[in-house]
PDB file of C-alpha atoms in Angstrom:
ATOM      1  CA  MET A   1      31.881   5.824   9.204  1.00  0.00           C
ATOM      2  CA  MET A   2      33.267   2.309   8.716  1.00  0.00           C
ATOM      3  CA  GLY A   3      30.787  -0.449   9.357  1.00  0.00           C
ATOM      4  CA  MET A   4      27.779   1.827   9.263  1.00  0.00           C
ATOM      5  CA  LYS A   5      24.951   0.462   7.151  1.00  0.00           C
ATOM      6  CA  GLU A   6      24.243   2.621   4.114  1.00  0.00           C
ATOM      7  CA  LYS A   7      20.838   4.159   3.687  1.00  0.00           C
ATOM      8  CA  ASP A   8      18.520   2.201   1.386  1.00  0.00           C
ATOM      9  CA  ASP A   9      20.733  -0.853   1.850  1.00  0.00           C
ATOM     10  CA  LEU A  10      18.939  -3.994   0.653  1.00  0.00           C
ATOM     11  CA  SER A  11      21.666  -6.557   1.336  1.00  0.00           C
ATOM     12  CA  GLY A  12      20.294 -10.019   2.031  1.00  0.00           C
ATOM     13  CA  LYS A  13      16.816  -9.237   0.710  1.00  0.00           C
ATOM     14  CA  VAL A  14      15.154 -11.233  -2.068  1.00  0.00           C
ATOM     15  CA  ILE A  15      12.903  -9.082  -4.255  1.00  0.00           C
ATOM     16  CA  LEU A  16      10.574 -10.062  -7.088  1.00  0.00           C
ATOM     17  CA  VAL A  17       9.874  -7.568  -9.899  1.00  0.00           C
ATOM     18  CA  THR A  18       7.050  -8.267 -12.327  1.00  0.00           C
ATOM     19  CA  GLY A  19       7.361  -6.718 -15.760  1.00  0.00           C
ATOM     20  CA  GLY A  20      11.021  -6.180 -14.954  1.00  0.00           C
ATOM     21  CA  ALA A  21      12.464  -6.865 -18.407  1.00  0.00           C
ATOM     22  CA  ARG A  22      12.300  -3.224 -19.482  1.00  0.00           C
ATOM     23  CA  GLY A  23      11.069   0.244 -18.593  1.00  0.00           C
ATOM     24  CA  LEU A  24      10.287   1.142 -15.001  1.00  0.00           C
ATOM     25  CA  GLY A  25      10.572  -2.464 -13.855  1.00  0.00           C
ATOM     26  CA  ALA A  26      14.089  -2.803 -15.250  1.00  0.00           C
ATOM     27  CA  ALA A  27      15.145   0.485 -13.639  1.00  0.00           C
ATOM     28  CA  ALA A  28      13.805  -0.653 -10.276  1.00  0.00           C
ATOM     29  CA  ALA A  29      15.428  -4.083 -10.591  1.00  0.00           C
ATOM     30  CA  LEU A  30      18.783  -2.401 -11.243  1.00  0.00           C
ATOM     31  CA  ALA A  31      18.351  -0.044  -8.292  1.00  0.00           C
ATOM     32  CA  PHE A  32      17.538  -2.968  -5.995  1.00  0.00           C
ATOM     33  CA  ALA A  33      20.501  -5.008  -7.252  1.00  0.00           C
ATOM     34  CA  GLU A  34      22.905  -2.092  -6.877  1.00  0.00           C
ATOM     35  CA  SER A  35      21.820  -1.880  -3.235  1.00  0.00           C
ATOM     36  CA  GLY A  36      22.682  -5.515  -2.585  1.00  0.00           C
ATOM     37  CA  ALA A  37      19.383  -7.332  -3.104  1.00  0.00           C
ATOM     38  CA  LYS A  38      18.924 -10.577  -4.967  1.00  0.00           C
ATOM     39  CA  VAL A  39      16.391  -9.675  -7.654  1.00  0.00           C
ATOM     40  CA  VAL A  40      14.219 -12.067  -9.631  1.00  0.00           C
ATOM     41  CA  VAL A  41      12.661 -10.510 -12.723  1.00  0.00           C
ATOM     42  CA  LEU A  42       9.290 -12.041 -13.586  1.00  0.00           C
ATOM     43  CA  ASP A  43       8.217 -11.311 -17.145  1.00  0.00           C
ATOM     44  CA  VAL A  44       6.934 -12.841 -20.358  1.00  0.00           C
ATOM     45  CA  GLU A  45      10.047 -11.368 -22.003  1.00  0.00           C
ATOM     46  CA  GLU A  46      13.628 -12.153 -21.028  1.00  0.00           C
ATOM     47  CA  PRO A  47      15.570  -9.093 -19.810  1.00  0.00           C
ATOM     48  CA  ASP A  48      18.572  -7.790 -21.710  1.00  0.00           C
ATOM     49  CA  HIS A  49      21.435  -7.312 -19.273  1.00  0.00           C
ATOM     50  CA  ALA A  50      23.794  -5.925 -21.917  1.00  0.00           C
ATOM     51  CA  GLY A  51      25.263  -2.682 -20.642  1.00  0.00           C
ATOM     52  CA  LEU A  52      24.455  -3.338 -16.990  1.00  0.00           C
ATOM     53  CA  PRO A  53      27.315  -3.226 -14.479  1.00  0.00           C
ATOM     54  CA  ALA A  54      28.583  -6.779 -14.054  1.00  0.00           C
ATOM     55  CA  ASP A  55      28.164  -6.790 -10.265  1.00  0.00           C
ATOM     56  CA  ALA A  56      24.532  -5.665 -10.549  1.00  0.00           C
ATOM     57  CA  ALA A  57      23.720  -8.085 -13.379  1.00  0.00           C
ATOM     58  CA  ALA A  58      25.055 -10.936 -11.248  1.00  0.00           C
ATOM     59  CA  HIS A  59      22.355 -10.156  -8.681  1.00  0.00           C
ATOM     60  CA  ILE A  60      19.466 -10.271 -11.177  1.00  0.00           C
ATOM     61  CA  GLY A  61      17.821 -13.537 -12.186  1.00  0.00           C
ATOM     62  CA  TYR A  62      14.867 -14.236 -14.452  1.00  0.00           C
ATOM     63  CA  LEU A  63      11.813 -16.476 -14.512  1.00  0.00           C
ATOM     64  CA  ARG A  64       9.238 -16.474 -17.275  1.00  0.00           C
ATOM     65  CA  HIS A  65       5.923 -15.533 -15.721  1.00  0.00           C
ATOM     66  CA  ASP A  66       2.359 -14.598 -16.627  1.00  0.00           C
ATOM     67  CA  VAL A  67       1.018 -12.404 -13.807  1.00  0.00           C
ATOM     68  CA  SER A  68      -2.585 -13.194 -14.728  1.00  0.00           C
ATOM     69  CA  ASP A  69      -2.122 -16.953 -14.197  1.00  0.00           C
ATOM     70  CA  PRO A  70      -2.504 -18.266 -10.623  1.00  0.00           C
ATOM     71  CA  ALA A  71      -0.589 -21.440 -11.483  1.00  0.00           C
ATOM     72  CA  SER A  72       2.340 -19.365 -12.738  1.00  0.00           C
ATOM     73  CA  TRP A  73       2.447 -17.485  -9.423  1.00  0.00           C
ATOM     74  CA  THR A  74       2.489 -20.764  -7.520  1.00  0.00           C
ATOM     75  CA  SER A  75       5.342 -22.003  -9.685  1.00  0.00           C
ATOM     76  CA  VAL A  76       7.572 -18.915  -9.495  1.00  0.00           C
ATOM     77  CA  VAL A  77       7.112 -18.474  -5.747  1.00  0.00           C
ATOM     78  CA  ALA A  78       8.046 -22.126  -5.188  1.00  0.00           C
ATOM     79  CA  SER A  79      11.094 -21.703  -7.434  1.00  0.00           C
ATOM     80  CA  VAL A  80      12.282 -18.571  -5.645  1.00  0.00           C
ATOM     81  CA  LEU A  81      11.847 -20.168  -2.222  1.00  0.00           C
ATOM     82  CA  ARG A  82      13.737 -23.242  -3.398  1.00  0.00           C
ATOM     83  CA  ASP A  83      16.631 -21.156  -4.761  1.00  0.00           C
ATOM     84  CA  HIS A  84      16.764 -18.328  -2.213  1.00  0.00           C
ATOM     85  CA  GLY A  85      14.842 -19.527   0.824  1.00  0.00           C
ATOM     86  CA  ARG A  86      12.803 -16.363   1.348  1.00  0.00           C
ATOM     87  CA  ILE A  87      10.877 -13.497  -0.256  1.00  0.00           C
ATOM     88  CA  ASP A  88      11.272 -10.018   1.227  1.00  0.00           C
ATOM     89  CA  GLY A  89       9.890  -7.761  -1.469  1.00  0.00           C
ATOM     90  CA  LEU A  90       7.526  -7.669  -4.415  1.00  0.00           C
ATOM     91  CA  LEU A  91       7.186  -4.908  -6.981  1.00  0.00           C
ATOM     92  CA  ASN A  92       3.934  -5.422  -8.869  1.00  0.00           C
ATOM     93  CA  ASN A  93       5.001  -3.451 -11.921  1.00  0.00           C
ATOM     94  CA  ALA A  94       3.661  -5.479 -14.873  1.00  0.00           C
ATOM     95  CA  GLY A  95       1.025  -3.635 -16.832  1.00  0.00           C
ATOM     96  CA  ILE A  96      -0.383  -3.060 -20.305  1.00  0.00           C
ATOM     97  CA  PHE A  97      -1.797   0.108 -21.827  1.00  0.00           C
ATOM     98  CA  LYS A  98      -4.131   0.922 -24.665  1.00  0.00           C
ATOM     99  CA  SER A  99      -5.965   4.204 -25.080  1.00  0.00           C
ATOM    100  CA  CYS A 100      -9.631   3.834 -25.915  1.00  0.00           C
ATOM    101  CA  ASP A 101     -12.834   5.748 -25.192  1.00  0.00           C
ATOM    102  CA  LEU A 102     -15.456   4.063 -23.016  1.00  0.00           C
ATOM    103  CA  ALA A 103     -17.877   3.816 -25.953  1.00  0.00           C
ATOM    104  CA  ASP A 104     -15.307   1.913 -28.031  1.00  0.00           C
ATOM    105  CA  THR A 105     -13.914  -0.280 -25.253  1.00  0.00           C
ATOM    106  CA  THR A 106     -14.685  -3.919 -25.962  1.00  0.00           C
ATOM    107  CA  VAL A 107     -15.227  -6.613 -23.358  1.00  0.00           C
ATOM    108  CA  GLU A 108     -12.069  -8.282 -24.668  1.00  0.00           C
ATOM    109  CA  LEU A 109      -9.943  -5.154 -24.132  1.00  0.00           C
ATOM    110  CA  MET A 110     -11.435  -4.537 -20.697  1.00  0.00           C
ATOM    111  CA  ASP A 111     -10.714  -8.118 -19.677  1.00  0.00           C
ATOM    112  CA  ARG A 112      -7.162  -8.134 -21.066  1.00  0.00           C
ATOM    113  CA  ILE A 113      -6.168  -4.990 -19.196  1.00  0.00           C
ATOM    114  CA  TYR A 114      -7.983  -6.084 -16.044  1.00  0.00           C
ATOM    115  CA  ARG A 115      -6.234  -9.463 -16.002  1.00  0.00           C
ATOM    116  CA  VAL A 116      -2.733  -7.973 -16.137  1.00  0.00           C
ATOM    117  CA  ASN A 117      -3.081  -4.627 -14.356  1.00  0.00           C
ATOM    118  CA  GLN A 118      -5.539  -5.559 -11.619  1.00  0.00           C
ATOM    119  CA  LEU A 119      -5.847  -9.327 -11.266  1.00  0.00           C
ATOM    120  CA  GLY A 120      -2.061  -9.662 -11.558  1.00  0.00           C
ATOM    121  CA  VAL A 121      -1.550  -7.335  -8.596  1.00  0.00           C
ATOM    122  CA  PHE A 122      -4.103  -9.222  -6.499  1.00  0.00           C
ATOM    123  CA  LEU A 123      -2.551 -12.604  -7.329  1.00  0.00           C
ATOM    124  CA  GLY A 124       0.940 -11.308  -6.578  1.00  0.00           C
ATOM    125  CA  MET A 125       0.012  -9.969  -3.149  1.00  0.00           C
ATOM    126  CA  GLN A 126      -1.793 -13.183  -2.312  1.00  0.00           C
ATOM    127  CA  ALA A 127       1.099 -15.366  -3.511  1.00  0.00           C
ATOM    128  CA  VAL A 128       3.788 -13.701  -1.383  1.00  0.00           C
ATOM    129  CA  LEU A 129       1.747 -13.272   1.797  1.00  0.00           C
ATOM    130  CA  GLU A 130       2.687 -16.561   3.467  1.00  0.00           C
ATOM    131  CA  PRO A 131       6.391 -16.423   2.499  1.00  0.00           C
ATOM    132  CA  MET A 132       6.631 -12.863   3.837  1.00  0.00           C
ATOM    133  CA  LYS A 133       4.869 -13.830   7.058  1.00  0.00           C
ATOM    134  CA  LYS A 134       7.407 -16.636   7.519  1.00  0.00           C
ATOM    135  CA  ALA A 135      10.240 -14.176   6.811  1.00  0.00           C
ATOM    136  CA  GLY A 136       8.942 -11.892   9.556  1.00  0.00           C
ATOM    137  CA  GLY A 137       7.761  -9.144   7.229  1.00  0.00           C
ATOM    138  CA  GLY A 138       8.225  -7.662   3.803  1.00  0.00           C
ATOM    139  CA  VAL A 139       7.369  -4.888   1.379  1.00  0.00           C
ATOM    140  CA  ILE A 140       4.935  -4.851  -1.522  1.00  0.00           C
ATOM    141  CA  ILE A 141       4.946  -1.949  -3.971  1.00  0.00           C
ATOM    142  CA  ASN A 142       2.065  -1.745  -6.443  1.00  0.00           C
ATOM    143  CA  LEU A 143       2.467   0.398  -9.533  1.00  0.00           C
ATOM    144  CA  ALA A 144      -0.526   2.677 -10.005  1.00  0.00           C
ATOM    145  CA  SER A 145      -0.578   5.858 -12.128  1.00  0.00           C
ATOM    146  CA  ILE A 146      -1.680   9.481 -12.027  1.00  0.00           C
ATOM    147  CA  VAL A 147      -4.256   8.312 -14.587  1.00  0.00           C
ATOM    148  CA  GLY A 148      -5.878   6.532 -11.650  1.00  0.00           C
ATOM    149  CA  GLN A 149      -6.225   9.732  -9.622  1.00  0.00           C
ATOM    150  CA  ARG A 150      -8.842  11.622 -11.600  1.00  0.00           C
ATOM    151  CA  GLY A 151     -11.067  11.143 -14.611  1.00  0.00           C
ATOM    152  CA  PHE A 152      -8.995  10.837 -17.795  1.00  0.00           C
ATOM    153  CA  PRO A 153     -10.827  10.639 -21.127  1.00  0.00           C
ATOM    154  CA  GLY A 154      -9.709   8.167 -23.763  1.00  0.00           C
ATOM    155  CA  MET A 155      -8.221   5.495 -21.509  1.00  0.00           C
ATOM    156  CA  PHE A 156     -11.162   3.993 -19.659  1.00  0.00           C
ATOM    157  CA  ALA A 157      -9.914   0.432 -19.176  1.00  0.00           C
ATOM    158  CA  TYR A 158      -6.382   1.416 -18.197  1.00  0.00           C
ATOM    159  CA  ALA A 159      -7.404   4.252 -15.875  1.00  0.00           C
ATOM    160  CA  THR A 160      -9.965   2.204 -14.003  1.00  0.00           C
ATOM    161  CA  SER A 161      -7.463  -0.628 -13.524  1.00  0.00           C
ATOM    162  CA  LYS A 162      -5.120   1.845 -11.839  1.00  0.00           C
ATOM    163  CA  TRP A 163      -7.910   3.203  -9.652  1.00  0.00           C
ATOM    164  CA  ALA A 164      -8.382  -0.395  -8.510  1.00  0.00           C
ATOM    165  CA  VAL A 165      -4.685  -0.801  -7.712  1.00  0.00           C
ATOM    166  CA  ARG A 166      -4.888   2.161  -5.340  1.00  0.00           C
ATOM    167  CA  GLY A 167      -7.849   0.635  -3.522  1.00  0.00           C
ATOM    168  CA  MET A 168      -6.325  -2.831  -3.310  1.00  0.00           C
ATOM    169  CA  THR A 169      -3.152  -1.330  -1.863  1.00  0.00           C
ATOM    170  CA  ARG A 170      -5.020   0.376   0.963  1.00  0.00           C
ATOM    171  CA  CYS A 171      -7.029  -2.727   1.817  1.00  0.00           C
ATOM    172  CA  ALA A 172      -3.955  -4.968   1.777  1.00  0.00           C
ATOM    173  CA  ALA A 173      -1.947  -2.506   3.886  1.00  0.00           C
ATOM    174  CA  ARG A 174      -4.530  -2.725   6.666  1.00  0.00           C
ATOM    175  CA  GLU A 175      -4.724  -6.515   6.474  1.00  0.00           C
ATOM    176  CA  PHE A 176      -0.981  -7.158   6.207  1.00  0.00           C
ATOM    177  CA  ALA A 177       0.292  -4.625   8.773  1.00  0.00           C
ATOM    178  CA  PRO A 178       0.014  -7.014  11.761  1.00  0.00           C
ATOM    179  CA  PHE A 179       2.482  -9.314   9.985  1.00  0.00           C
ATOM    180  CA  GLY A 180       5.096  -6.595   9.460  1.00  0.00           C
ATOM    181  CA  ILE A 181       4.305  -6.357   5.758  1.00  0.00           C
ATOM    182  CA  ARG A 182       4.147  -2.871   4.267  1.00  0.00           C
ATOM    183  CA  VAL A 183       2.089  -2.185   1.124  1.00  0.00           C
ATOM    184  CA  VAL A 184       2.337   1.057  -0.841  1.00  0.00           C
ATOM    185  CA  SER A 185       1.359   2.283  -4.288  1.00  0.00           C
ATOM    186  CA  VAL A 186       3.423   4.490  -6.566  1.00  0.00           C
ATOM    187  CA  SER A 187       1.731   6.675  -9.173  1.00  0.00           C
ATOM    188  CA  PRO A 188       4.172   7.899 -11.827  1.00  0.00           C
ATOM    189  CA  GLY A 189       3.381  10.704 -14.205  1.00  0.00           C
ATOM    190  CA  SER A 190       4.816  10.867 -17.723  1.00  0.00           C
ATOM    191  CA  ILE A 191       8.028   8.849 -17.751  1.00  0.00           C
ATOM    192  CA  GLU A 192      10.347   8.229 -20.695  1.00  0.00           C
ATOM    193  CA  THR A 193       9.242   4.670 -21.491  1.00  0.00           C
ATOM    194  CA  ASP A 194       7.689   2.817 -24.417  1.00  0.00           C
ATOM    195  CA  MET A 195       4.268   3.807 -23.122  1.00  0.00           C
ATOM    196  CA  LEU A 196       5.105   7.483 -23.608  1.00  0.00           C
ATOM    197  CA  LYS A 197       6.519   6.755 -27.054  1.00  0.00           C
ATOM    198  CA  SER A 198       3.177   5.259 -28.072  1.00  0.00           C
ATOM    199  CA  HIS A 199       1.803   8.816 -28.198  1.00  0.00           C
ATOM    200  CA  THR A 200       2.243  10.988 -31.286  1.00  0.00           C
ATOM    201  CA  ALA A 201       4.837  13.772 -31.285  1.00  0.00           C
ATOM    202  CA  GLU A 202       2.016  16.302 -30.964  1.00  0.00           C
ATOM    203  CA  GLU A 203       0.551  14.459 -27.982  1.00  0.00           C
ATOM    204  CA  GLN A 204       3.969  14.211 -26.331  1.00  0.00           C
ATOM    205  CA  ALA A 205       4.496  17.958 -26.760  1.00  0.00           C
ATOM    206  CA  HIS A 206       1.142  18.650 -25.139  1.00  0.00           C
ATOM    207  CA  ILE A 207       1.921  16.319 -22.229  1.00  0.00           C
ATOM    208  CA  LEU A 208       5.261  18.010 -21.669  1.00  0.00           C
ATOM    209  CA  SER A 209       3.539  21.404 -21.529  1.00  0.00           C
ATOM    210  CA  THR A 210       1.468  20.193 -18.568  1.00  0.00           C
ATOM    211  CA  ILE A 211       4.485  19.230 -16.421  1.00  0.00           C
ATOM    212  CA  PRO A 212       5.440  22.172 -14.173  1.00  0.00           C
ATOM    213  CA  ILE A 213       8.952  20.878 -13.555  1.00  0.00           C
ATOM    214  CA  GLY A 214       9.555  21.110 -17.300  1.00  0.00           C
ATOM    215  CA  ARG A 215      10.733  17.605 -18.168  1.00  0.00           C
ATOM    216  CA  TYR A 216       9.560  14.039 -18.435  1.00  0.00           C
ATOM    217  CA  GLY A 217      10.494  11.702 -15.624  1.00  0.00           C
ATOM    218  CA  LYS A 218      13.230   9.155 -16.181  1.00  0.00           C
ATOM    219  CA  PRO A 219      13.010   5.464 -15.247  1.00  0.00           C
ATOM    220  CA  GLU A 220      15.900   6.080 -12.856  1.00  0.00           C
ATOM    221  CA  ASP A 221      13.765   8.599 -10.938  1.00  0.00           C
ATOM    222  CA  ILE A 222      11.244   5.841 -10.280  1.00  0.00           C
ATOM    223  CA  GLY A 223      13.949   3.283  -9.495  1.00  0.00           C
ATOM    224  CA  ARG A 224      15.434   5.446  -6.747  1.00  0.00           C
ATOM    225  CA  LEU A 225      12.015   5.951  -5.168  1.00  0.00           C
ATOM    226  CA  MET A 226      11.293   2.217  -5.307  1.00  0.00           C
ATOM    227  CA  ARG A 227      14.639   1.472  -3.651  1.00  0.00           C
ATOM    228  CA  PHE A 228      13.856   3.829  -0.775  1.00  0.00           C
ATOM    229  CA  LEU A 229      10.349   2.414  -0.270  1.00  0.00           C
ATOM    230  CA  MET A 230      11.717  -1.135  -0.304  1.00  0.00           C
ATOM    231  CA  SER A 231      14.319  -0.289   2.342  1.00  0.00           C
ATOM    232  CA  ASP A 232      14.120  -0.114   6.133  1.00  0.00           C
ATOM    233  CA  GLU A 233      14.463   3.676   5.815  1.00  0.00           C
ATOM    234  CA  ALA A 234      10.756   3.663   4.873  1.00  0.00           C
ATOM    235  CA  SER A 235       9.692   1.391   7.730  1.00  0.00           C
ATOM    236  CA  TYR A 236       6.718   3.552   8.785  1.00  0.00           C
ATOM    237  CA  ILE A 237       5.349   4.093   5.286  1.00  0.00           C
ATOM    238  CA  THR A 238       2.459   1.771   4.502  1.00  0.00           C
ATOM    239  CA  GLY A 239      -0.986   2.225   2.998  1.00  0.00           C
ATOM    240  CA  SER A 240       0.400   5.326   1.295  1.00  0.00           C
ATOM    241  CA  GLU A 241       0.023   6.572  -2.264  1.00  0.00           C
ATOM    242  CA  ILE A 242       3.238   8.134  -3.525  1.00  0.00           C
ATOM    243  CA  THR A 243       2.877  10.388  -6.570  1.00  0.00           C
ATOM    244  CA  ILE A 244       6.007  11.114  -8.634  1.00  0.00           C
ATOM    245  CA  ASP A 245       5.002  13.338 -11.531  1.00  0.00           C
ATOM    246  CA  GLY A 246       6.862  16.650 -11.571  1.00  0.00           C
ATOM    247  CA  ALA A 247       3.786  18.366 -10.041  1.00  0.00           C
ATOM    248  CA  MET A 248       1.384  17.432 -12.854  1.00  0.00           C
ATOM    249  CA  MET A 249      -1.343  16.624 -10.348  1.00  0.00           C
ATOM    250  CA  ALA A 250      -0.467  19.359  -7.843  1.00  0.00           C
TER     251      ALA A 250
END
């Protein structure tokens, strides 16, 4: 029907995506841009827009950003407000991974993963709170993981950081709801990204055997979910934990 607003339409929204240069973040940034949003990728690496549709690429900007640095958050938020006047969405996607048993986990490794995966999420939510309140609301999506849903051996620092993301999401959802700000977490399973490729071929084969749907997830699967959650179609979803894993945790 002419003039009817399309579902998942994000026209006029300004959305920040941390860790958006590649992987799940890049897929989400593309999905947001294709739905009409102005997207600002925040990453320590510059995104490669080669191969992206020209109209989508034109909607995606970039700012160098360290999610673990409060001063960097202050700077990028000020820059986005200066250039776009508002912030409607934040995808806290930036994260680092290293498998390591608890006994072998050093303080340095624990701190490095904590600062990106957990502190970065906290700083991001705090940084966009006032701009979203002034905009009349907003959406924050925090990337968790199925590894943060039960005890997983061999990845103590990473798994516990994702457990924390789930808890922070629930707390923030309760605090931010009166301001019209929704906060949700997304827990992907095994997705075809560089993180999956860090496993040996034998490990990848074993992981695949545990996925009832019979395939790895694709970044585009996550991007479509993120687009829906960021849209007004999901206006009553907040404080929720969305698992997208092909029934691995079912």
